[in-house]
């Protein structure tokens, strides 16, 4: 099965994107970090070009947890499961 190309925005420390990458992805796949300002059109275009060039022209999943931020865990992280992963076809 070929590797999927996943874009996770918001990898800052304490963010849900950071948690997702560490808990579910880190160590099992190749991860590339790209600068991305989701409010800047040129930043988005540059990141998109880098992703497409690096992945052979495909982007399978976009995870954009813009509203999630760890402000101190109210529950154990083992009880959190990603619910917003949507494969693109």
PDB file of C-alpha atoms in Angstrom:
ATOM      1  CA  UNK A   1       0.000   0.000   0.000  1.00  0.00           C
ATOM      2  CA  UNK A   2       1.545   3.334  -1.007  1.00  0.00           C
ATOM      3  CA  UNK A   3       2.166   5.937   1.662  1.00  0.00           C
ATOM      4  CA  UNK A   4      -0.467   8.637   2.005  1.00  0.00           C
ATOM      5  CA  UNK A   5       0.439  12.307   1.808  1.00  0.00           C
ATOM      6  CA  UNK A   6      -1.060  14.133   4.780  1.00  0.00           C
ATOM      7  CA  UNK A   7      -0.986  17.885   5.358  1.00  0.00           C
ATOM      8  CA  UNK A   8      -1.323  18.863   9.026  1.00  0.00           C
ATOM      9  CA  UNK A   9      -1.488  22.594   9.663  1.00  0.00           C
ATOM     10  CA  UNK A  10      -0.719  24.092  13.055  1.00  0.00           C
ATOM     11  CA  UNK A  11       2.192  22.053  14.398  1.00  0.00           C
ATOM     12  CA  UNK A  12       3.038  24.530  17.192  1.00  0.00           C
ATOM     13  CA  UNK A  13       3.864  23.094  20.615  1.00  0.00           C
ATOM     14  CA  UNK A  14       0.677  22.287  22.478  1.00  0.00           C
ATOM     15  CA  UNK A  15      -1.466  22.263  19.349  1.00  0.00           C
ATOM     16  CA  UNK A  16      -3.734  19.452  18.243  1.00  0.00           C
ATOM     17  CA  UNK A  17      -1.690  19.098  15.045  1.00  0.00           C
ATOM     18  CA  UNK A  18       1.425  18.567  17.161  1.00  0.00           C
ATOM     19  CA  UNK A  19      -0.376  15.961  19.270  1.00  0.00           C
ATOM     20  CA  UNK A  20      -1.682  14.142  16.194  1.00  0.00           C
ATOM     21  CA  UNK A  21       1.711  13.974  14.526  1.00  0.00           C
ATOM     22  CA  UNK A  22       3.452  12.722  17.681  1.00  0.00           C
ATOM     23  CA  UNK A  23       0.827  10.205  18.795  1.00  0.00           C
ATOM     24  CA  UNK A  24      -0.217   8.717  15.476  1.00  0.00           C
ATOM     25  CA  UNK A  25       2.378   9.477  12.831  1.00  0.00           C
ATOM     26  CA  UNK A  26       5.827  10.151  14.286  1.00  0.00           C
ATOM     27  CA  UNK A  27       8.210   7.288  13.599  1.00  0.00           C
ATOM     28  CA  UNK A  28       5.917   5.432  11.209  1.00  0.00           C
ATOM     29  CA  UNK A  29       6.281   7.701   8.198  1.00  0.00           C
ATOM     30  CA  UNK A  30       8.588  10.305   6.717  1.00  0.00           C
ATOM     31  CA  UNK A  31       7.660  13.777   7.966  1.00  0.00           C
ATOM     32  CA  UNK A  32       8.631  17.013   6.245  1.00  0.00           C
ATOM     33  CA  UNK A  33       8.108  20.374   7.927  1.00  0.00           C
ATOM     34  CA  UNK A  34       7.126  23.331   5.761  1.00  0.00           C
ATOM     35  CA  UNK A  35       6.591  26.973   6.699  1.00  0.00           C
ATOM     36  CA  UNK A  36       2.949  27.877   6.155  1.00  0.00           C
ATOM     37  CA  UNK A  37       0.942  30.965   7.025  1.00  0.00           C
ATOM     38  CA  UNK A  38      -2.681  30.026   6.338  1.00  0.00           C
ATOM     39  CA  UNK A  39      -3.588  33.725   6.115  1.00  0.00           C
ATOM     40  CA  UNK A  40      -1.100  34.392   3.288  1.00  0.00           C
ATOM     41  CA  UNK A  41      -2.038  33.283  -0.231  1.00  0.00           C
ATOM     42  CA  UNK A  42       1.599  33.096  -1.403  1.00  0.00           C
ATOM     43  CA  UNK A  43       2.602  31.021   1.603  1.00  0.00           C
ATOM     44  CA  UNK A  44      -0.234  28.596   0.837  1.00  0.00           C
ATOM     45  CA  UNK A  45       0.731  28.387  -2.847  1.00  0.00           C
ATOM     46  CA  UNK A  46       4.404  27.777  -1.995  1.00  0.00           C
ATOM     47  CA  UNK A  47       3.537  25.070   0.526  1.00  0.00           C
ATOM     48  CA  UNK A  48       1.168  23.431  -1.965  1.00  0.00           C
ATOM     49  CA  UNK A  49       3.854  23.383  -4.671  1.00  0.00           C
ATOM     50  CA  UNK A  50       6.351  21.862  -2.227  1.00  0.00           C
ATOM     51  CA  UNK A  51       3.860  19.178  -1.183  1.00  0.00           C
ATOM     52  CA  UNK A  52       2.948  18.261  -4.758  1.00  0.00           C
ATOM     53  CA  UNK A  53       6.601  18.144  -5.859  1.00  0.00           C
ATOM     54  CA  UNK A  54       7.638  16.085  -2.840  1.00  0.00           C
ATOM     55  CA  UNK A  55       4.751  13.623  -3.046  1.00  0.00           C
ATOM     56  CA  UNK A  56       4.683  12.865  -6.734  1.00  0.00           C
ATOM     57  CA  UNK A  57       1.647  15.018  -7.402  1.00  0.00           C
ATOM     58  CA  UNK A  58      -0.786  13.854  -4.737  1.00  0.00           C
ATOM     59  CA  UNK A  59      -2.267  15.091  -1.488  1.00  0.00           C
ATOM     60  CA  UNK A  60      -4.492  12.491   0.185  1.00  0.00           C
ATOM     61  CA  UNK A  61      -5.535  14.097   3.467  1.00  0.00           C
ATOM     62  CA  UNK A  62      -5.710  17.640   4.824  1.00  0.00           C
ATOM     63  CA  UNK A  63      -6.065  18.080   8.575  1.00  0.00           C
ATOM     64  CA  UNK A  64      -6.578  21.704   9.603  1.00  0.00           C
ATOM     65  CA  UNK A  65      -7.187  21.861  13.363  1.00  0.00           C
ATOM     66  CA  UNK A  66      -7.362  25.649  13.516  1.00  0.00           C
ATOM     67  CA  UNK A  67      -9.786  25.699  16.426  1.00  0.00           C
ATOM     68  CA  UNK A  68      -8.000  23.139  18.581  1.00  0.00           C
ATOM     69  CA  UNK A  69      -5.367  24.262  21.065  1.00  0.00           C
ATOM     70  CA  UNK A  70      -4.085  22.579  24.185  1.00  0.00           C
ATOM     71  CA  UNK A  71      -4.552  25.062  26.988  1.00  0.00           C
ATOM     72  CA  UNK A  72      -3.880  22.432  29.624  1.00  0.00           C
ATOM     73  CA  UNK A  73      -5.321  19.001  29.233  1.00  0.00           C
ATOM     74  CA  UNK A  74      -8.669  18.598  30.981  1.00  0.00           C
ATOM     75  CA  UNK A  75      -8.653  14.882  30.151  1.00  0.00           C
ATOM     76  CA  UNK A  76      -5.951  12.335  29.508  1.00  0.00           C
ATOM     77  CA  UNK A  77      -4.624  12.530  25.957  1.00  0.00           C
ATOM     78  CA  UNK A  78      -5.116   8.780  25.542  1.00  0.00           C
ATOM     79  CA  UNK A  79      -8.869   9.476  25.429  1.00  0.00           C
ATOM     80  CA  UNK A  80      -8.587  11.877  22.487  1.00  0.00           C
ATOM     81  CA  UNK A  81      -9.115  10.405  19.047  1.00  0.00           C
ATOM     82  CA  UNK A  82      -8.835  12.295  15.778  1.00  0.00           C
ATOM     83  CA  UNK A  83     -12.307  12.814  14.340  1.00  0.00           C
ATOM     84  CA  UNK A  84     -11.591  15.266  11.518  1.00  0.00           C
ATOM     85  CA  UNK A  85      -9.392  13.186   9.220  1.00  0.00           C
ATOM     86  CA  UNK A  86     -11.119  13.075   5.861  1.00  0.00           C
ATOM     87  CA  UNK A  87      -9.536  11.228   2.922  1.00  0.00           C
ATOM     88  CA  UNK A  88      -9.774  13.143  -0.323  1.00  0.00           C
ATOM     89  CA  UNK A  89     -10.626  11.225  -3.470  1.00  0.00           C
TER      90      UNK A  89
END
